[in-house]
Amino acid sequence: MRKQIVAGNWKMNTLLKDGMELAKAVEKMEKDKHSEAIVIIAPPFTHLSKIKELIESVKLGAQNCSSEPSGAFTGEVSPGMLRSAGVEYVIIGHSERRSYFSEGNEVLNKKVKLALSTGLKPIYCCGEVLGERESGQLYDVVRSQLEIGLKDLTLSDMADVVIAYEPVWAIGTGKVATPDQAQEMHSFIRGLLGGMFNAEVARNTSILYGGSCKPSNAAELFAGKDVDGGLIGGASLKADDFIAIVNAI
Ligand code: PEP
């Protein structure tokens, strides 16, 4: 059975003290509630090891990792460093990394493979920009993001991979995909995984929706039969909102 997951991507927000308060609040709410879903927070790198000490029910994620294991790569953070700070999940290929930092599918594939070989669970992001949706290219774009980004992964690797479908036009814009648009693409992705790997991988891989998800729209988005939770940006910065989204599962 695939897992339901809600992951909070804090992006470049919160100073250490605020981040620690936010993590404590999410942990307390999640501990009291004990939800069935896996709840993940992905704070900035600088907060990870401090926050690791504050959470137990909530899992720790990072927002990015290097495609290289170590060496002269100034400013980079390797998967091994993340593991040593207690990180379990890592977001790879977020649209902001793709567009602002020119990360293409090939380098993302290197990151996914290195993360997996280091014991991290990648949350691999895909999604089309508005023009690609409007010109009908959305399925081709998502197909190549998955075919290249997950190239050469084994069936057992796939047990540790989570997919996040995030239509870029819905990220941080307040424009949310309709539940039908989300379900349609999730179903397409699941079919694609079936062809790339096998039916069991397709059935067992969690596929999260991301893009302006908030307490008021989470339940209808998560109702799609192929929608296994969400990757949450803005609304993960308020513990009440984030937990309300978790409760919508
Ligand atoms: C994200 O950045 O992954 C995201 C989904 O952002 P938001 O929820 O703010 O649209």
mmCIF file of C-alpha atoms and ligand atoms in Angstrom:
data_model
loop_
_atom_site.group_PDB
_atom_site.id
_atom_site.type_symbol
_atom_site.label_atom_id
_atom_site.label_comp_id
_atom_site.label_asym_id
_atom_site.label_seq_id
_atom_site.Cartn_x
_atom_site.Cartn_y
_atom_site.Cartn_z
ATOM 1 C CA MET A 1 0.000 0.000 0.000
ATOM 2 C CA ARG A 2 1.353 3.415 -0.894
ATOM 3 C CA LYS A 3 1.800 6.000 1.832
ATOM 4 C CA GLN A 4 0.000 9.281 2.213
ATOM 5 C CA ILE A 5 2.442 12.113 2.732
ATOM 6 C CA VAL A 6 2.278 15.821 3.428
ATOM 7 C CA ALA A 7 5.597 17.653 3.093
ATOM 8 C CA GLY A 8 6.240 21.304 3.928
ATOM 9 C CA ASN A 9 8.768 23.142 1.780
ATOM 10 C CA TRP A 10 9.797 26.183 3.798
ATOM 11 C CA LYS A 11 11.969 27.531 0.946
ATOM 12 C CA MET A 12 14.271 30.404 1.984
ATOM 13 C CA ASN A 13 12.082 31.471 4.905
ATOM 14 C CA THR A 14 12.525 31.727 8.683
ATOM 15 C CA LEU A 15 15.566 32.634 10.715
ATOM 16 C CA LEU A 16 16.824 29.850 12.959
ATOM 17 C CA LYS A 17 14.820 30.849 16.032
ATOM 18 C CA ASP A 18 11.533 31.171 14.102
ATOM 19 C CA GLY A 19 12.207 27.930 12.277
ATOM 20 C CA MET A 20 12.758 26.126 15.573
ATOM 21 C CA GLU A 21 9.479 27.528 16.933
ATOM 22 C CA LEU A 22 7.629 26.467 13.803
ATOM 23 C CA ALA A 23 9.103 22.963 13.927
ATOM 24 C CA LYS A 24 8.176 22.645 17.616
ATOM 25 C CA ALA A 25 4.600 23.718 16.909
ATOM 26 C CA VAL A 26 4.224 21.272 14.011
ATOM 27 C CA GLU A 27 5.732 18.480 16.090
ATOM 28 C CA LYS A 28 3.380 19.148 19.007
ATOM 29 C CA MET A 29 0.286 19.187 16.812
ATOM 30 C CA GLU A 30 1.332 16.093 14.930
ATOM 31 C CA LYS A 31 2.216 14.231 18.126
ATOM 32 C CA ASP A 32 -1.203 15.039 19.652
ATOM 33 C CA LYS A 33 -3.012 14.071 16.475
ATOM 34 C CA HIS A 34 -0.916 11.099 15.415
ATOM 35 C CA SER A 35 -2.096 11.188 11.805
ATOM 36 C CA GLU A 36 -1.865 8.236 9.459
ATOM 37 C CA ALA A 37 0.007 10.327 6.915
ATOM 38 C CA ILE A 38 3.776 10.799 6.961
ATOM 39 C CA VAL A 39 4.436 14.441 7.831
ATOM 40 C CA ILE A 40 7.701 15.967 6.589
ATOM 41 C CA ILE A 41 9.171 19.435 7.032
ATOM 42 C CA ALA A 42 11.958 20.730 4.792
ATOM 43 C CA PRO A 43 13.598 23.745 6.470
ATOM 44 C CA PRO A 44 16.665 25.605 5.146
ATOM 45 C CA PHE A 45 20.016 23.763 5.426
ATOM 46 C CA THR A 46 21.203 25.932 8.322
ATOM 47 C CA HIS A 47 18.305 24.775 10.514
ATOM 48 C CA LEU A 48 18.430 21.046 9.887
ATOM 49 C CA SER A 49 20.539 19.665 12.718
ATOM 50 C CA LYS A 50 18.917 21.914 15.364
ATOM 51 C CA ILE A 51 15.436 21.014 14.175
ATOM 52 C CA LYS A 52 16.320 17.322 14.103
ATOM 53 C CA GLU A 53 16.631 17.528 17.901
ATOM 54 C CA LEU A 54 13.109 18.942 18.210
ATOM 55 C CA ILE A 55 11.108 16.460 16.179
ATOM 56 C CA GLU A 56 10.137 12.866 16.605
ATOM 57 C CA SER A 57 6.768 12.281 14.920
ATOM 58 C CA VAL A 58 7.602 14.659 12.089
ATOM 59 C CA LYS A 59 10.233 13.623 9.532
ATOM 60 C CA LEU A 60 13.081 15.826 8.371
ATOM 61 C CA GLY A 61 13.601 16.760 4.728
ATOM 62 C CA ALA A 62 16.022 19.030 2.854
ATOM 63 C CA GLN A 63 15.144 21.238 -0.114
ATOM 64 C CA ASN A 64 18.019 20.277 -2.384
ATOM 65 C CA CYS A 65 21.318 18.398 -2.462
ATOM 66 C CA SER A 66 24.457 18.334 -4.548
ATOM 67 C CA SER A 67 24.905 15.930 -7.448
ATOM 68 C CA GLU A 68 28.454 15.312 -6.188
ATOM 69 C CA PRO A 69 29.419 13.302 -3.102
ATOM 70 C CA SER A 70 32.250 15.593 -1.880
ATOM 71 C CA GLY A 71 35.087 17.828 -2.999
ATOM 72 C CA ALA A 72 35.746 21.290 -4.364
ATOM 73 C CA PHE A 73 32.151 22.424 -4.934
ATOM 74 C CA THR A 74 31.934 25.649 -2.947
ATOM 75 C CA GLY A 75 28.554 26.278 -1.421
ATOM 76 C CA GLU A 76 27.151 22.835 -2.151
ATOM 77 C CA VAL A 77 25.723 20.395 0.413
ATOM 78 C CA SER A 78 26.119 16.685 -0.268
ATOM 79 C CA PRO A 79 23.583 13.941 0.423
ATOM 80 C CA GLY A 80 26.067 12.450 2.907
ATOM 81 C CA MET A 81 26.158 15.720 4.852
ATOM 82 C CA LEU A 82 22.370 15.728 4.943
ATOM 83 C CA ARG A 83 22.275 12.145 6.228
ATOM 84 C CA SER A 84 24.793 13.049 8.916
ATOM 85 C CA ALA A 85 22.457 15.855 10.060
ATOM 86 C CA GLY A 86 19.582 13.385 10.422
ATOM 87 C CA VAL A 87 17.783 14.164 7.174
ATOM 88 C CA GLU A 88 15.584 11.413 5.697
ATOM 89 C CA TYR A 89 13.962 13.019 2.623
ATOM 90 C CA VAL A 90 15.266 15.451 0.014
ATOM 91 C CA ILE A 91 13.285 17.517 -2.490
ATOM 92 C CA ILE A 92 14.935 17.253 -5.906
ATOM 93 C CA GLY A 93 14.001 19.184 -9.037
ATOM 94 C CA HIS A 94 11.704 21.771 -7.503
ATOM 95 C CA SER A 95 10.623 24.189 -10.239
ATOM 96 C CA GLU A 96 12.514 27.025 -8.521
ATOM 97 C CA ARG A 97 15.724 24.965 -8.788
ATOM 98 C CA ARG A 98 14.925 24.188 -12.427
ATOM 99 C CA SER A 99 14.185 27.792 -13.411
ATOM 100 C CA TYR A 100 16.420 29.975 -11.175
ATOM 101 C CA PHE A 101 19.396 27.620 -10.962
ATOM 102 C CA SER A 102 19.131 26.024 -14.424
ATOM 103 C CA GLU A 103 18.899 22.481 -13.126
ATOM 104 C CA GLY A 104 17.968 20.181 -15.991
ATOM 105 C CA ASN A 105 16.673 16.627 -15.972
ATOM 106 C CA GLU A 106 20.159 15.101 -16.429
ATOM 107 C CA VAL A 107 21.729 16.719 -13.371
ATOM 108 C CA LEU A 108 18.571 15.964 -11.409
ATOM 109 C CA ASN A 109 18.947 12.312 -12.352
ATOM 110 C CA LYS A 110 22.485 12.406 -10.886
ATOM 111 C CA LYS A 111 21.104 13.938 -7.700
ATOM 112 C CA VAL A 112 18.334 11.356 -7.404
ATOM 113 C CA LYS A 113 20.785 8.485 -7.838
ATOM 114 C CA LEU A 114 23.325 9.907 -5.398
ATOM 115 C CA ALA A 115 20.616 10.662 -2.827
ATOM 116 C CA LEU A 116 19.309 7.104 -3.051
ATOM 117 C CA SER A 117 22.752 5.557 -2.787
ATOM 118 C CA THR A 118 23.333 7.656 0.347
ATOM 119 C CA GLY A 119 20.118 6.474 1.985
ATOM 120 C CA LEU A 120 17.976 9.568 1.367
ATOM 121 C CA LYS A 121 14.459 9.362 -0.022
ATOM 122 C CA PRO A 122 14.050 11.757 -2.956
ATOM 123 C CA ILE A 123 10.858 13.740 -3.452
ATOM 124 C CA TYR A 124 11.259 14.253 -7.184
ATOM 125 C CA CYS A 125 9.306 17.206 -8.583
ATOM 126 C CA CYS A 126 7.828 17.543 -12.037
ATOM 127 C CA GLY A 127 5.318 19.880 -13.644
ATOM 128 C CA GLU A 128 4.637 22.075 -16.627
ATOM 129 C CA VAL A 129 4.682 25.865 -17.024
ATOM 130 C CA LEU A 130 1.517 27.630 -18.152
ATOM 131 C CA GLY A 131 2.535 27.936 -21.821
ATOM 132 C CA GLU A 132 3.227 24.195 -21.959
ATOM 133 C CA ARG A 133 -0.228 23.441 -20.573
ATOM 134 C CA GLU A 134 -1.915 25.886 -22.923
ATOM 135 C CA SER A 135 -0.116 24.489 -25.963
ATOM 136 C CA GLY A 136 -0.976 20.920 -24.987
ATOM 137 C CA GLN A 137 2.653 19.946 -24.275
ATOM 138 C CA LEU A 138 2.068 19.215 -20.597
ATOM 139 C CA TYR A 139 2.188 15.435 -20.892
ATOM 140 C CA ASP A 140 5.360 15.439 -23.021
ATOM 141 C CA VAL A 141 7.086 17.747 -20.545
ATOM 142 C CA VAL A 142 6.185 15.653 -17.523
ATOM 143 C CA ARG A 143 7.067 12.461 -19.391
ATOM 144 C CA SER A 144 10.595 13.632 -20.133
ATOM 145 C CA GLN A 145 11.059 15.004 -16.599
ATOM 146 C CA LEU A 146 10.266 11.528 -15.291
ATOM 147 C CA GLU A 147 11.962 9.451 -17.967
ATOM 148 C CA ILE A 148 15.243 11.348 -17.673
ATOM 149 C CA GLY A 149 15.075 12.219 -13.968
ATOM 150 C CA LEU A 150 14.384 8.617 -12.920
ATOM 151 C CA LYS A 151 16.580 6.975 -15.586
ATOM 152 C CA ASP A 152 18.430 3.813 -14.528
ATOM 153 C CA LEU A 153 16.666 3.521 -11.188
ATOM 154 C CA THR A 154 15.981 -0.025 -10.035
ATOM 155 C CA LEU A 155 12.688 -1.399 -8.780
ATOM 156 C CA SER A 156 14.053 -1.362 -5.249
ATOM 157 C CA ASP A 157 15.232 2.270 -5.647
ATOM 158 C CA MET A 158 11.652 3.164 -6.526
ATOM 159 C CA ALA A 159 10.446 1.970 -3.115
ATOM 160 C CA ASP A 160 12.166 5.076 -1.689
ATOM 161 C CA VAL A 161 11.083 7.606 -4.326
ATOM 162 C CA VAL A 162 8.178 10.012 -3.891
ATOM 163 C CA ILE A 163 6.909 12.042 -6.861
ATOM 164 C CA ALA A 164 5.509 15.562 -6.515
ATOM 165 C CA TYR A 165 3.445 16.905 -9.402
ATOM 166 C CA GLU A 166 3.618 20.678 -9.167
ATOM 167 C CA PRO A 167 2.163 22.633 -12.082
ATOM 168 C CA VAL A 168 4.529 25.601 -12.139
ATOM 169 C CA TRP A 169 1.704 28.059 -12.849
ATOM 170 C CA ALA A 170 0.130 27.082 -9.515
ATOM 171 C CA ILE A 171 3.224 27.453 -7.316
ATOM 172 C CA GLY A 172 2.990 30.469 -5.036
ATOM 173 C CA THR A 173 0.480 32.125 -7.370
ATOM 174 C CA GLY A 174 -2.776 31.363 -5.579
ATOM 175 C CA LYS A 175 -3.945 29.686 -8.817
ATOM 176 C CA VAL A 176 -4.657 26.141 -7.858
ATOM 177 C CA ALA A 177 -5.161 23.233 -10.253
ATOM 178 C CA THR A 178 -8.698 21.913 -10.227
ATOM 179 C CA PRO A 179 -9.104 18.516 -8.554
ATOM 180 C CA ASP A 180 -9.767 17.065 -12.028
ATOM 181 C CA GLN A 181 -6.594 18.586 -13.492
ATOM 182 C CA ALA A 182 -4.566 17.204 -10.592
ATOM 183 C CA GLN A 183 -6.142 13.739 -10.759
ATOM 184 C CA GLU A 184 -5.700 13.585 -14.548
ATOM 185 C CA MET A 185 -1.971 14.267 -14.360
ATOM 186 C CA HIS A 186 -1.474 11.980 -11.352
ATOM 187 C CA SER A 187 -3.161 9.176 -13.225
ATOM 188 C CA PHE A 188 -0.935 9.871 -16.260
ATOM 189 C CA ILE A 189 2.184 9.770 -14.023
ATOM 190 C CA ARG A 190 1.091 6.502 -12.437
ATOM 191 C CA GLY A 191 0.601 5.000 -15.893
ATOM 192 C CA LEU A 192 4.025 6.236 -16.923
ATOM 193 C CA LEU A 193 5.633 4.605 -13.882
ATOM 194 C CA GLY A 194 3.903 1.374 -14.854
ATOM 195 C CA GLY A 195 5.541 1.505 -18.277
ATOM 196 C CA MET A 196 8.956 2.621 -17.016
ATOM 197 C CA PHE A 197 9.083 0.133 -14.129
ATOM 198 C CA ASN A 198 6.151 -2.194 -13.460
ATOM 199 C CA ALA A 199 2.600 -2.292 -12.145
ATOM 200 C CA GLU A 200 3.715 -2.722 -8.549
ATOM 201 C CA VAL A 201 5.890 0.406 -8.679
ATOM 202 C CA ALA A 202 2.988 2.294 -10.266
ATOM 203 C CA ARG A 203 0.652 1.129 -7.505
ATOM 204 C CA ASN A 204 3.029 1.761 -4.611
ATOM 205 C CA THR A 205 4.612 5.115 -5.490
ATOM 206 C CA SER A 206 3.185 8.087 -3.610
ATOM 207 C CA ILE A 207 2.394 11.011 -5.909
ATOM 208 C CA LEU A 208 1.893 14.356 -4.155
ATOM 209 C CA TYR A 209 0.193 17.448 -5.537
ATOM 210 C CA GLY A 210 1.824 20.851 -5.020
ATOM 211 C CA GLY A 211 0.743 24.361 -5.954
ATOM 212 C CA SER A 212 -1.208 26.818 -3.791
ATOM 213 C CA CYS A 213 -2.589 24.033 -1.632
ATOM 214 C CA LYS A 214 -4.212 25.407 1.527
ATOM 215 C CA PRO A 215 -6.629 24.260 4.232
ATOM 216 C CA SER A 216 -9.641 25.374 2.174
ATOM 217 C CA ASN A 217 -8.799 23.346 -0.954
ATOM 218 C CA ALA A 218 -6.713 20.432 0.367
ATOM 219 C CA ALA A 219 -9.557 17.973 0.949
ATOM 220 C CA GLU A 220 -10.928 18.228 -2.587
ATOM 221 C CA LEU A 221 -7.456 17.977 -4.128
ATOM 222 C CA PHE A 222 -6.550 14.959 -1.990
ATOM 223 C CA ALA A 223 -9.815 13.246 -2.882
ATOM 224 C CA GLY A 224 -8.400 12.234 -6.287
ATOM 225 C CA LYS A 225 -7.731 8.501 -6.244
ATOM 226 C CA ASP A 226 -4.163 8.979 -7.492
ATOM 227 C CA VAL A 227 -3.399 11.948 -5.230
ATOM 228 C CA ASP A 228 -1.507 10.716 -2.180
ATOM 229 C CA GLY A 229 -0.983 13.990 -0.359
ATOM 230 C CA GLY A 230 0.732 17.287 -0.961
ATOM 231 C CA LEU A 231 3.945 19.255 -1.181
ATOM 232 C CA ILE A 232 3.101 22.514 0.512
ATOM 233 C CA GLY A 233 4.975 25.816 0.179
ATOM 234 C CA GLY A 234 3.450 28.989 1.627
ATOM 235 C CA ALA A 235 0.907 27.252 3.844
ATOM 236 C CA SER A 236 3.628 25.184 5.544
ATOM 237 C CA LEU A 237 4.948 28.333 7.242
ATOM 238 C CA LYS A 238 1.996 28.447 9.630
ATOM 239 C CA ALA A 239 1.721 25.398 11.865
ATOM 240 C CA ASP A 240 -2.088 25.613 12.094
ATOM 241 C CA ASP A 241 -2.534 25.771 8.329
ATOM 242 C CA PHE A 242 -0.017 23.021 7.699
ATOM 243 C CA ILE A 243 -1.646 20.677 10.188
ATOM 244 C CA ALA A 244 -5.096 21.527 8.823
ATOM 245 C CA ILE A 245 -3.806 20.348 5.428
ATOM 246 C CA VAL A 246 -2.454 17.162 7.029
ATOM 247 C CA ASN A 247 -5.887 16.632 8.589
ATOM 248 C CA ALA A 248 -7.532 16.995 5.186
ATOM 249 C CA ILE A 249 -6.038 13.662 4.101
HETATM 250 C C1 PEP B 1 6.093 24.552 -3.536
HETATM 251 O O1 PEP B 1 6.908 25.454 -3.614
HETATM 252 O O2 PEP B 1 6.465 23.372 -3.557
HETATM 253 C C2 PEP B 1 4.684 24.927 -3.435
HETATM 254 C C3 PEP B 1 3.780 24.015 -3.674
HETATM 255 O O3 PEP B 1 4.420 26.231 -3.095
HETATM 256 P P1 PEP B 1 2.986 26.874 -2.749
HETATM 257 O O4 PEP B 1 2.256 25.873 -1.896
HETATM 258 O O5 PEP B 1 3.303 28.133 -2.013
HETATM 259 O O6 PEP B 1 2.300 27.092 -4.048
#
